[in-house]
Short mmCIF file of C-alpha atoms in Angstrom, two decimals:
data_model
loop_
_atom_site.label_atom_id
_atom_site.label_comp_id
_atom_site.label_asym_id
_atom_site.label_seq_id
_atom_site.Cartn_x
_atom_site.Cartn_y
_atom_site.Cartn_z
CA UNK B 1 1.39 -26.50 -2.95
CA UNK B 2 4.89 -25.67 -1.68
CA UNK B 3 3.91 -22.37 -0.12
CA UNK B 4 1.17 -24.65 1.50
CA UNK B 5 3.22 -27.15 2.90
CA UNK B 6 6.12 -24.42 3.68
CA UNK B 7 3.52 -22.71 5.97
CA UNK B 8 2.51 -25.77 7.87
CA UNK B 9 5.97 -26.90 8.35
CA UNK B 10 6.44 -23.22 10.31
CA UNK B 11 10.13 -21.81 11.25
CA UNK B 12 12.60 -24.81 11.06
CA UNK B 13 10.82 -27.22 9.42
CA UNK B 14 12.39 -30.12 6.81
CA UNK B 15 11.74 -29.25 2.87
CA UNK B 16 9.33 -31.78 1.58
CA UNK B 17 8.00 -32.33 4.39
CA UNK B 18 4.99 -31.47 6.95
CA UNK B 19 5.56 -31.37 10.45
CA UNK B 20 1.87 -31.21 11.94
CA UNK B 21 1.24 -29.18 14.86
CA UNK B 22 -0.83 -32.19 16.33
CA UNK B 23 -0.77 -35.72 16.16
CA UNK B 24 -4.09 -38.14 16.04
CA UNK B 25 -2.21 -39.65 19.52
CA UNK B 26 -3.09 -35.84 20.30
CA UNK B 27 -6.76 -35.77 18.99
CA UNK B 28 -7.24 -39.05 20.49
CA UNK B 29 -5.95 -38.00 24.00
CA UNK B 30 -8.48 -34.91 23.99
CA UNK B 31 -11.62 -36.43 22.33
CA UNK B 32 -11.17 -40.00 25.00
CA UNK B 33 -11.31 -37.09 27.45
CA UNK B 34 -14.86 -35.67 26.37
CA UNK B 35 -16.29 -39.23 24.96
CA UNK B 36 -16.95 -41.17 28.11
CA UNK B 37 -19.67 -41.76 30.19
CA UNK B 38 -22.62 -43.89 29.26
CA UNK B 39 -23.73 -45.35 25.91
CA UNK B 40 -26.71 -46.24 24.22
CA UNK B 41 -26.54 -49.84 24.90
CA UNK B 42 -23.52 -51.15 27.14
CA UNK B 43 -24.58 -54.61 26.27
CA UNK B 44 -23.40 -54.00 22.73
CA UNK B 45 -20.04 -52.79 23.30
CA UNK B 46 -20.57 -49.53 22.22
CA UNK B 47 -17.63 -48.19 23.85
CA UNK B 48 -15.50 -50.95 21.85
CA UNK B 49 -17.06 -50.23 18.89
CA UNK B 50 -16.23 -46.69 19.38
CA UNK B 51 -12.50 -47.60 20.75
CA UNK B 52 -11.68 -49.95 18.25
CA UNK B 53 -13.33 -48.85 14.94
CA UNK B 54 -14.45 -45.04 14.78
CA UNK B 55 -12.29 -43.09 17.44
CA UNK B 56 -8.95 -43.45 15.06
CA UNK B 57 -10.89 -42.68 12.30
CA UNK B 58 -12.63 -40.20 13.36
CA UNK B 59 -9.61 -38.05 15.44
CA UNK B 60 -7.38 -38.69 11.87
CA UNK B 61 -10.08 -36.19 10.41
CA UNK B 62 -10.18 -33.74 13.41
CA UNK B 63 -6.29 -33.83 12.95
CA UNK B 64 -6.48 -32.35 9.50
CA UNK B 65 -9.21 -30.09 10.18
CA UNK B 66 -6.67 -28.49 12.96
CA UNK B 67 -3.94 -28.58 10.92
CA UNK B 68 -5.40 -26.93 8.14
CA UNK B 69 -7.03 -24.57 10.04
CA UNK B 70 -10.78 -25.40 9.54
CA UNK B 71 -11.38 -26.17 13.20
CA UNK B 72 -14.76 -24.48 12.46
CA UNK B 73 -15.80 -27.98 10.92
CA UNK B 74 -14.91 -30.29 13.82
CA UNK B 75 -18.07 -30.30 15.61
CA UNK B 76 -19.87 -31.56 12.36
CA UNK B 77 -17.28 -34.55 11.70
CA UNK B 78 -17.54 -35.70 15.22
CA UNK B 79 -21.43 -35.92 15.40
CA UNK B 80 -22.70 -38.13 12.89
CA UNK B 81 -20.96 -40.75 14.22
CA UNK B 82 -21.43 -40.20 18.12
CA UNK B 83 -25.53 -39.62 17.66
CA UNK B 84 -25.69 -43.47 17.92
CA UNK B 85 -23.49 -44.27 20.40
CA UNK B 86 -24.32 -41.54 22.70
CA UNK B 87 -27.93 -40.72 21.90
CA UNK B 88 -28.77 -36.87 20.26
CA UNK B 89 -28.54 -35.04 23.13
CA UNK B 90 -25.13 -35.97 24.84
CA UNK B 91 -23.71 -36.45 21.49
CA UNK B 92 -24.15 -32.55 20.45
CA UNK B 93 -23.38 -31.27 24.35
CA UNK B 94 -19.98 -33.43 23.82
CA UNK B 95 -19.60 -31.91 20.22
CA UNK B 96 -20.12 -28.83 21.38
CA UNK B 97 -17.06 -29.11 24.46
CA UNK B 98 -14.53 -30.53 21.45
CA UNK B 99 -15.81 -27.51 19.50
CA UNK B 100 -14.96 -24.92 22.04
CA UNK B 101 -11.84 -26.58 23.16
CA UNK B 102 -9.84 -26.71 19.35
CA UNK B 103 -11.19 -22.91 18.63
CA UNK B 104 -9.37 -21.99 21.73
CA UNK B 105 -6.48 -23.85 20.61
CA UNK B 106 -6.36 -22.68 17.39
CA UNK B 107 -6.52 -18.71 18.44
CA UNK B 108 -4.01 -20.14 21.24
CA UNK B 109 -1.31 -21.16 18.98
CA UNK B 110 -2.03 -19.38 15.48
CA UNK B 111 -3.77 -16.14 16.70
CA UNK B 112 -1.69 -13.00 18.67
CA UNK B 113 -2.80 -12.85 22.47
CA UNK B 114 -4.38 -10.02 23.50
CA UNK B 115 -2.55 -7.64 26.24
CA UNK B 116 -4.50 -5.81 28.74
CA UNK B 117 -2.93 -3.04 27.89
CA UNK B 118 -4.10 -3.52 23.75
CA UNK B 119 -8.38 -4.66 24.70
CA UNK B 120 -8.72 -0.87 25.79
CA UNK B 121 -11.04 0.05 22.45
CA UNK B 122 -13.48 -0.46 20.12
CA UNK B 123 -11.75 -3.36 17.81
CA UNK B 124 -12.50 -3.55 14.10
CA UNK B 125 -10.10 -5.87 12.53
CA UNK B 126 -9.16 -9.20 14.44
CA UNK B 127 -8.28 -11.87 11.53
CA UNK B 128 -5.61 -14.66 11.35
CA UNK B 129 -4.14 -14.67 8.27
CA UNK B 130 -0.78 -16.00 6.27
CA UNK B 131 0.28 -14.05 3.30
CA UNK B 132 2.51 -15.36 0.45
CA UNK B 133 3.90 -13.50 -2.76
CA UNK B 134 4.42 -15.56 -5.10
CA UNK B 135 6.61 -18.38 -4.41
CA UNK B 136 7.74 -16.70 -1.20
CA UNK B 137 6.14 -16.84 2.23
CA UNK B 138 5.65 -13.45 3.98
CA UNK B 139 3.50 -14.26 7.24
CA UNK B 140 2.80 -17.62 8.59
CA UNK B 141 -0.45 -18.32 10.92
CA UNK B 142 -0.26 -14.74 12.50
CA UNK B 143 -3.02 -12.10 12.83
CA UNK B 144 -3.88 -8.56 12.31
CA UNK B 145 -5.81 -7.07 15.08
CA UNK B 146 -6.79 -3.35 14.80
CA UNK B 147 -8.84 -1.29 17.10
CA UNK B 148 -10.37 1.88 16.23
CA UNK B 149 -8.66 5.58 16.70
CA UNK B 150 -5.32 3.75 16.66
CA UNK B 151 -2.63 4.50 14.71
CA UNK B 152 -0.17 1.48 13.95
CA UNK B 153 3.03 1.82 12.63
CA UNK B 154 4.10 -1.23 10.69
CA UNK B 155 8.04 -1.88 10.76
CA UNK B 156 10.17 -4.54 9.21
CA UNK B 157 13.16 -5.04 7.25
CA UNK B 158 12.95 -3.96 3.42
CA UNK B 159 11.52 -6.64 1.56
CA UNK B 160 9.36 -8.02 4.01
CA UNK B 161 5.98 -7.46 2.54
CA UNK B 162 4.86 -4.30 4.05
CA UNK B 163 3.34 -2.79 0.91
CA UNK B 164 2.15 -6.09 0.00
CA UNK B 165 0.08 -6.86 3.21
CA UNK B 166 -1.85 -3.30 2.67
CA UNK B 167 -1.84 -3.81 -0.97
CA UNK B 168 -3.80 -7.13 0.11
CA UNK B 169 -6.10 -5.31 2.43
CA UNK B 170 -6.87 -3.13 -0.58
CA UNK B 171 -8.00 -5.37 -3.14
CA UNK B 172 -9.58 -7.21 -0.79
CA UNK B 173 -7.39 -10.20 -0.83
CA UNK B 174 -6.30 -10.95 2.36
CA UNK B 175 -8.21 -14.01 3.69
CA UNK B 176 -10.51 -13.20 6.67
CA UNK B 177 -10.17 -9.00 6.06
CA UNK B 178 -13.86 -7.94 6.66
CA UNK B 179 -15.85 -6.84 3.45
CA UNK B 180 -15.99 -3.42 2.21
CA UNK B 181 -19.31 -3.30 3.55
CA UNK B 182 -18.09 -3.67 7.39
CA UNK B 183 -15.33 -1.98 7.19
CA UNK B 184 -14.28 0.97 4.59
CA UNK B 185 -10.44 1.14 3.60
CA UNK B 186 -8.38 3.62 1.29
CA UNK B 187 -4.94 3.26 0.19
CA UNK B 188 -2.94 6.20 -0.05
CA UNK B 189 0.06 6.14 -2.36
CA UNK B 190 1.99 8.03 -4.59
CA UNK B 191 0.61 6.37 -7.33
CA UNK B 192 -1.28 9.17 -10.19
CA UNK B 193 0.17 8.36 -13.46
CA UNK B 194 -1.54 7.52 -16.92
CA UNK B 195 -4.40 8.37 -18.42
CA UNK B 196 -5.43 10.04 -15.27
CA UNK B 197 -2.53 12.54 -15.55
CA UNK B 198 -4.89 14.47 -18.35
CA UNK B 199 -8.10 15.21 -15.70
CA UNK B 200 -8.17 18.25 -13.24
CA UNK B 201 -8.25 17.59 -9.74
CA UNK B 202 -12.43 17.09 -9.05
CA UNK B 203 -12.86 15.38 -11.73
CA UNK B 204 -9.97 13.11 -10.78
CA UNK B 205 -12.21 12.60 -7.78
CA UNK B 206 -15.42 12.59 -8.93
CA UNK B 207 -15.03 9.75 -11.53
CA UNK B 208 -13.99 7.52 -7.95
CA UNK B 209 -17.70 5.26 -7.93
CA UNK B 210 -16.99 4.34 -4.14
CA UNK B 211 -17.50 8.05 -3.20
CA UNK B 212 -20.98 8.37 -2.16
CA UNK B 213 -22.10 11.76 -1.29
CA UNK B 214 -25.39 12.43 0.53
CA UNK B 215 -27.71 14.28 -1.69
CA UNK B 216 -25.39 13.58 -4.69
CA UNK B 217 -27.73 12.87 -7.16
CA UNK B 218 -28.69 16.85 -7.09
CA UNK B 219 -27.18 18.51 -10.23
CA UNK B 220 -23.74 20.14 -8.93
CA UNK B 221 -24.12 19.42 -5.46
CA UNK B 222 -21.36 16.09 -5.64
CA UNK B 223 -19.06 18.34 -7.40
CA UNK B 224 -19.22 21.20 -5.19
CA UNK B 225 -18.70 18.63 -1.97
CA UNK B 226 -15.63 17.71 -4.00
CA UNK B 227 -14.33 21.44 -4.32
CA UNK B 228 -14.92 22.22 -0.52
CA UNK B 229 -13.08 18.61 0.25
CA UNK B 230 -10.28 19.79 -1.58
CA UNK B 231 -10.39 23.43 -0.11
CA UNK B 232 -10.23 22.16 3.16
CA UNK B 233 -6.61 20.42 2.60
CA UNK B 234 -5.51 23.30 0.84
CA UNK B 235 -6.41 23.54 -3.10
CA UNK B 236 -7.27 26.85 -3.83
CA UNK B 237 -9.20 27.74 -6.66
CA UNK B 238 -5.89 27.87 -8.78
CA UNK B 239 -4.82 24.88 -7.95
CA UNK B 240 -7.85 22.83 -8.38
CA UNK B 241 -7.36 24.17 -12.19
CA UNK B 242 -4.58 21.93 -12.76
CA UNK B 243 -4.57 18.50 -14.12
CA UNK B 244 -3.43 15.90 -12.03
CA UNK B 245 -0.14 15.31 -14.24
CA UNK B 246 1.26 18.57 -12.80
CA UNK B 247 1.06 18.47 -9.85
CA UNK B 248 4.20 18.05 -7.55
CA UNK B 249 4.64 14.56 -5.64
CA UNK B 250 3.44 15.94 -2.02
CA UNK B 251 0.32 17.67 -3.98
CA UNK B 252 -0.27 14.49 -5.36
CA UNK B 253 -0.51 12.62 -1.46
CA UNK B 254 -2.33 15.45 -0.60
CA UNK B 255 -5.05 14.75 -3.31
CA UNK B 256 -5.35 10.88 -2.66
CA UNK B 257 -5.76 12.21 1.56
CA UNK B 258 -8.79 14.20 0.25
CA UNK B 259 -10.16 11.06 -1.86
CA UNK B 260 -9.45 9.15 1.56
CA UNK B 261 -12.02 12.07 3.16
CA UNK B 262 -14.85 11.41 0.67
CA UNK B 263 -14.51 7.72 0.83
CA UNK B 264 -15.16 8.34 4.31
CA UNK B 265 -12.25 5.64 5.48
CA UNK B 266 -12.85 3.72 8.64
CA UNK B 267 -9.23 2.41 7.78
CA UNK B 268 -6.66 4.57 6.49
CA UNK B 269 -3.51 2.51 4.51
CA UNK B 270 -0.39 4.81 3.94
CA UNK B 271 2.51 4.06 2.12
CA UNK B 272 5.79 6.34 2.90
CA UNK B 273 2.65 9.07 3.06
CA UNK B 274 6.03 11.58 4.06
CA UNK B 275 8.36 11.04 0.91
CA UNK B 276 7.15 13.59 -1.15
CA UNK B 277 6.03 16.34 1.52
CA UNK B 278 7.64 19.29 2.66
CA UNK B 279 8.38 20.20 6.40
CA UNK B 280 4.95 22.41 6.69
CA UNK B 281 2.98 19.76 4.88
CA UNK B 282 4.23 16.91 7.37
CA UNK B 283 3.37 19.22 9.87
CA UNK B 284 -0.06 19.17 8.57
CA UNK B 285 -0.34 15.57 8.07
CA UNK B 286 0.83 14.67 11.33
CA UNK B 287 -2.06 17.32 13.05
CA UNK B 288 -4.48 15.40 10.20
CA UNK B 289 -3.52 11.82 11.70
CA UNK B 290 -4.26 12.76 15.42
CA UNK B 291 -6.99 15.00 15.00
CA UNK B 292 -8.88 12.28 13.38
CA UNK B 293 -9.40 9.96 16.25
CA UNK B 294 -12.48 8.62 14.71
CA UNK B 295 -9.88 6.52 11.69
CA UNK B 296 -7.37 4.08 12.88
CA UNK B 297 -4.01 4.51 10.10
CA UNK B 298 -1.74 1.42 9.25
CA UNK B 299 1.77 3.47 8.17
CA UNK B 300 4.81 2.22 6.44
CA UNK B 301 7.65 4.48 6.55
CA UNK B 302 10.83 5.23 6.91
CA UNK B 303 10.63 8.52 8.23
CA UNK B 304 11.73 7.68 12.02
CA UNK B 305 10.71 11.03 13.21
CA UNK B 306 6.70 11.00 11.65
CA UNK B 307 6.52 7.28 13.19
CA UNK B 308 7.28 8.42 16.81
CA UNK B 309 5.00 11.81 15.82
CA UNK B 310 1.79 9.88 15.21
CA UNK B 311 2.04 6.14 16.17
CA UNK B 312 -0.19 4.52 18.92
CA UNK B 313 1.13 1.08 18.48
CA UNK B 314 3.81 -0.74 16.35
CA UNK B 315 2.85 -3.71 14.42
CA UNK B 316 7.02 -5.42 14.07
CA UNK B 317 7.50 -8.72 11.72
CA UNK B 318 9.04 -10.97 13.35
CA UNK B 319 9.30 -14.38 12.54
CA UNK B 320 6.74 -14.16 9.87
CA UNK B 321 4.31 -12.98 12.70
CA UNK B 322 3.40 -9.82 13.73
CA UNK B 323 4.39 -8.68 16.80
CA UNK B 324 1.69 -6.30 18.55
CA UNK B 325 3.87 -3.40 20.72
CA UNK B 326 2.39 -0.72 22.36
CA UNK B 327 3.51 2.96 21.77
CA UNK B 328 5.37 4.79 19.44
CA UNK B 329 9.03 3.85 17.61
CA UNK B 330 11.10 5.00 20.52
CA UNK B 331 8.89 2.90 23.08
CA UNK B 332 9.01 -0.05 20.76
CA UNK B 333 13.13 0.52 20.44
CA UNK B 334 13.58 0.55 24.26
CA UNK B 335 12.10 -3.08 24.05
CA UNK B 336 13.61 -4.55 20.97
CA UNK B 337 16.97 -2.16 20.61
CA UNK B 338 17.44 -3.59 17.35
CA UNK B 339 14.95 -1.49 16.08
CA UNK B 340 17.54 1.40 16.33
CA UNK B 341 18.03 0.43 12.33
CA UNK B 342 14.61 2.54 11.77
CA UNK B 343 16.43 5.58 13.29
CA UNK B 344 19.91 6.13 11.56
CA UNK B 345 22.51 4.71 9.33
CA UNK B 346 25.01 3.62 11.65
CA UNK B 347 22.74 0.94 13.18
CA UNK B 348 21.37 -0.26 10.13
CA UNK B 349 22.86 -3.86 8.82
CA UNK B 350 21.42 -2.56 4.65
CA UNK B 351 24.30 -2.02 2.66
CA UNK B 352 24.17 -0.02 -0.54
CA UNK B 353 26.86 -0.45 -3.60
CA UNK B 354 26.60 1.34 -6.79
CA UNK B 355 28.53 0.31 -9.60
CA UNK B 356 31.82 2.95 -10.34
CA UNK B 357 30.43 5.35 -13.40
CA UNK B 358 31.85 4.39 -16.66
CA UNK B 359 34.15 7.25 -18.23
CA UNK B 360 32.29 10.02 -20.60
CA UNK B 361 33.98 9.83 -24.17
CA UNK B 362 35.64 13.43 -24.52
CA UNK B 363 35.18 14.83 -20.89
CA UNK B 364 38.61 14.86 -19.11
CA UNK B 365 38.01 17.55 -16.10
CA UNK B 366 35.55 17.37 -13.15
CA UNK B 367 34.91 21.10 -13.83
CA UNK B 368 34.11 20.92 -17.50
CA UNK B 369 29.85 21.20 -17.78
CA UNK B 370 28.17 18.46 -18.86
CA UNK B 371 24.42 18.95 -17.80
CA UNK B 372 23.75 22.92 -18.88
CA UNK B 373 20.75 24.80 -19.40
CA UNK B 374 20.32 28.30 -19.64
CA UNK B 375 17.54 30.94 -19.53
CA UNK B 376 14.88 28.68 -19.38
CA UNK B 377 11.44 29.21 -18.55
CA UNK B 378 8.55 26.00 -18.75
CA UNK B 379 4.92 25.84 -18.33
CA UNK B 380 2.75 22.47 -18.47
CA UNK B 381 0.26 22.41 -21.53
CA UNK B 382 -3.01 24.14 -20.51
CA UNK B 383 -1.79 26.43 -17.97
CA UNK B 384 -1.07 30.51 -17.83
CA UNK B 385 1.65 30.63 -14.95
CA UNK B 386 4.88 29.00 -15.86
CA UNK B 387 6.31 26.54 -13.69
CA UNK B 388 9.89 28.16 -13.56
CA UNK B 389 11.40 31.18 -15.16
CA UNK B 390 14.57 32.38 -16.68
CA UNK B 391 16.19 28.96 -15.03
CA UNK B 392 20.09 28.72 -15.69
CA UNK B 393 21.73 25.36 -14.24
CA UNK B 394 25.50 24.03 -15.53
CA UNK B 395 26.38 20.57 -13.61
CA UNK B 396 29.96 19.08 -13.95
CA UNK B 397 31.45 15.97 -12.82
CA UNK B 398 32.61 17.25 -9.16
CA UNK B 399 28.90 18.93 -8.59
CA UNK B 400 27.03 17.29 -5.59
CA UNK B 401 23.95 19.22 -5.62
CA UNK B 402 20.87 19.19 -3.14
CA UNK B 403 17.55 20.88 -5.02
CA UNK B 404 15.38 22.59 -1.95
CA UNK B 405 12.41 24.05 -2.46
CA UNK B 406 7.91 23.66 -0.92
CA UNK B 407 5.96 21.51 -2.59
CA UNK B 408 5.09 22.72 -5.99
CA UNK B 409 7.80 24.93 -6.75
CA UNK B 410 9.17 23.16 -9.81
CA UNK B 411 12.14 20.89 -8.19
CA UNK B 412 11.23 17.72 -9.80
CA UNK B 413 10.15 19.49 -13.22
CA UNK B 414 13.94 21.15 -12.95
CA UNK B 415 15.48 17.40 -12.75
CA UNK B 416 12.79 16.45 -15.93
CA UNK B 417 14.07 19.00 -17.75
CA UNK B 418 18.20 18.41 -17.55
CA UNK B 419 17.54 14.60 -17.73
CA UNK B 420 15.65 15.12 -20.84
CA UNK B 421 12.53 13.19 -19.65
CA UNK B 422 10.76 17.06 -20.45
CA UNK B 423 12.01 18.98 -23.24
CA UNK B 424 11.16 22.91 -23.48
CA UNK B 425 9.12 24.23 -25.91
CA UNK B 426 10.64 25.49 -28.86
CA UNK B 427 8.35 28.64 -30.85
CA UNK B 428 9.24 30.10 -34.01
CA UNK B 429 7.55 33.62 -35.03
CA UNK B 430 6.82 34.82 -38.45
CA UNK B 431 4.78 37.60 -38.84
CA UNK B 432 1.08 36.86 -36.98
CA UNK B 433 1.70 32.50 -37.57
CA UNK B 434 3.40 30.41 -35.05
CA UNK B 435 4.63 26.82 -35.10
CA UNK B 436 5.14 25.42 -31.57
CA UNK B 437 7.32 22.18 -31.19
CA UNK B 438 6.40 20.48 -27.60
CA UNK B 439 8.08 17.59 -26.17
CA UNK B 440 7.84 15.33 -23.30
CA UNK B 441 7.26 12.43 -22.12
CA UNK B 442 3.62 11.98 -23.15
CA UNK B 443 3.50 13.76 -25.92
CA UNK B 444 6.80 13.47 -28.21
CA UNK B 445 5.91 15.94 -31.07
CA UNK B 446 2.89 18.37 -31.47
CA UNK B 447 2.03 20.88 -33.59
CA UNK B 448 0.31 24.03 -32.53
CA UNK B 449 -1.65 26.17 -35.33
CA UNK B 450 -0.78 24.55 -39.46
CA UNK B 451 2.36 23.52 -40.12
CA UNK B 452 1.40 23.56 -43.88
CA UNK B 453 1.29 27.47 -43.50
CA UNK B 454 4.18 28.32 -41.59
CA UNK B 455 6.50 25.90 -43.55
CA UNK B 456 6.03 27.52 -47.11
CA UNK B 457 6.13 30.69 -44.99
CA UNK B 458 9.47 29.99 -43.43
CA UNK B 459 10.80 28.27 -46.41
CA UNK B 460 10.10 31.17 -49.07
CA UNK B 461 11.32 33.97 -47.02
CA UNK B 462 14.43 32.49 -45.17
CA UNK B 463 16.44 30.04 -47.27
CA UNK B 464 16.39 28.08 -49.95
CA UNK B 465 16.39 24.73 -48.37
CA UNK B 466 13.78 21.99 -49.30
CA UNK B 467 10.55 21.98 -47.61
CA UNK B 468 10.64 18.58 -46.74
CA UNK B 469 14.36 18.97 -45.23
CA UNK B 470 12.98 21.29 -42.60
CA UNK B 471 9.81 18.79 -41.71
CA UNK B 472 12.69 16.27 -40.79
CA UNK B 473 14.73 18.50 -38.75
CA UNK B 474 11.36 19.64 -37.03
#
């Protein structure tokens, strides 16, 4: 109820307390202007009747229709109660003219105007919304107008409820969205974690039951669509081995872009599409975007230089509204400067503090290694090539180091290995047996071949140490 009443109260208004955007000295105004003319019978005082009994009765209800935003239900209040006074016929042409004049009101004052410049296109999305998270307003009486082909950039300070909005769209949540049955949406994240980690990359895809493929029901025919989908964004046949759970953060975005292809999007929702792609494949994403003239793209990012790259239109918060501006970053930053915070440092008004590090027991000098691994070579479960070889890396307190590297080359499997979050494979040989220890972070301890085997093994022709003393230590 708070959320409620802090959205009607608008910017500025007193806590506790609803400031209506009309009065019934309003309604009554308007309606007196519409409700005149002849009546029924003169001789019985209709228009008394009407002036001194219904009308403030009446215009209280029309008041909280507007207010609340169900103007759609004004004509049917006023009616029933004119059709006597006014006879059938005038009383629905008059219901009609208090109809038409509180819709245009209400897309007046709660709905974005439309530009000249902004009609030019085919529109798709036109719905006035508000948007809360939890206790905490986002968007008040604004609206979300999209037209097709366009590419909208939407900006605002961190915490605004960027993500949220498209995370709304999504799940279908956002009040007046059209259905997934008028209009098709995909959300593209970096989001593959889980229990999908385990699958390879079709069948990652093909388990998605809002792909619908033409002719899919034909044994192998949806799968190979799948394989050709992901050929065409650059999965060889190598890489569409993998499972999901290795690949790279930019392969990753580029696997949810070729979901977004099957789904056949009419509305494309990207979230910081660019933070895990290398130069070449935001390149590639960028030529995706424009090519594609046939999807309009809602973006959040903070990647200046993409924005101004691809973006038709910005979509700015403002106010909890959204504020429609034409063109890309650097035409909406010639009109509201302050925008300069999306392009560097220097103009931004974020400030970032990290706590001073705490001392490590033992370690005196910034050149002494703390991080160190040496020689090491790693390869995921399941797969032949490894995903780094004969690796040697010693950090120290004083080291300020910047891992570069394409997508897939092993950078963020090199930080999971010195945090600790992988941990290589250790393999002892004895004669033809092997016992391989793997850990990481889904899998803490597994054996590979029997254990019961290579233990008495290892035990009888090494040392003398108890059997069960070397299960604990492995």
């Amino acid at each position: 109820m708070k959320v409620v009443e802090k959205a009607m109260r608008g910017e500025g208004g007193r806590e506790g307390f609803v400031d209506y955007r009309i009065s019934v000295a309003d309604v009554i105004a308007t309606v007196d202007g519409y409700v005149k003319g002849s009546w029924v019978d003169d001789a019985a005082n209709d228009a008394a009747f009407w002036t001194t009994i219904v009308r403030d009765y009446v215009c209280g209800m029309i008041r909280e229709m507007v207010n609340l935003r169900e103007v759609k239900r004004v004509q049917k209040i006023v009616g029933p109660y004119l059709i006597d006074l006014k006879g059938a016929p005038q009383a629905e042409a008059i219901t009609q003219e208090i109809q038409k004049y509180y819709d245009a009101q209400d897309a007046k004052q709660e709905s974005r105007p439309v530009t000249p410049q902004e009609d030019e296109g085919i529109e798709i999305v036109n719905t006035p919304f508000s948007l809360a998270y939890g206790g905490m307003l986002l968007l008040s009486h604004t609206t979300l107008r999209l037209l097709k082909g366009h590419r909208y950039g939407l900006c605002g300070r961190n915490g605004a409820g960027k993500s949220t909005l498209m995370r709304s769209i999504a799940e279908g949540k956002l009040e007046g969205f059209p259905s997934a049955d008028e209009v098709r949406t995909c959300f593209v994240e970096h989001k593959l974690q889980g229990n999908e980690g385990d699958l390879d990359l079709v069948s990652f895809i093909e388990k998605d039951e809002n792909i619908v493929i033409d002719g899919d029901e034909k044994e192998g025919l949806r799968r190979q669509k799948v394989e050709e989908t992901l050929e065409s964004v650059g999965f060889n046949d190598m890489r569409r081995q993998q499972k999901v759970g290795a690949l790279s953060g930019g392969w990753k975005m580029k696997l949810e872009l070729a979901r977004a292809m099957l789904l056949k999007a009419d509305i494309l929702l990207l979230d910081e599409p660019t933070n895990h792609l290398d130069v070449s494949n935001v390149k590639w994403l960028q030529d995706y975007l424009k090519q594609h003239t046939q999807i309009t793209s809602l973006i959040v990012s903070h990647d200046s230089g993409f924005l101004d790259e691809v973006c038709t239109d910005i979509l700015h918060y403002e106010s909890k509204k959204l504020v429609h501006y034409k063109g890309n970053l650097a035409a909406f930053v010639k009109v509201k400067p302050e925008g300069k915070a999306y392009y560097s440092l220097e103009d931004s008004t974020v400030q970032f503090k990290f706590p001073s590090p705490g001392l490590l027991t033992g370690v005196r000098s910034m050149t002494r290694s703390i991080m160190k691994m040496s020689g090491v070579t790693f390869t995921y479960p399941g797969y032949e090539k490894p995903s780094m070889s004969d690796v040697s890396v010693q950090l120290s307190l004083s080291s300020r180091v910047a891992i570069l590297g394409p997508n897939g080359a092993g950078k963020s499997t090199l930080i999971k290995l010195l945090t600790g979050e992988l941990v290589v494979c250790i393999v002892f040989q004895f004669n033809q047996d092997f016992l391989l220890i793997l850990r990481n972070s889904h899998k803490k301890v597994s054996f590979l071949n029997t254990q019961i085997f290579v233990l008495p093994m290892f035990h009888s022709t090494r040392w003398s140490t108890s059997i069960c003393i070397w299960r604990r230590h492995l």
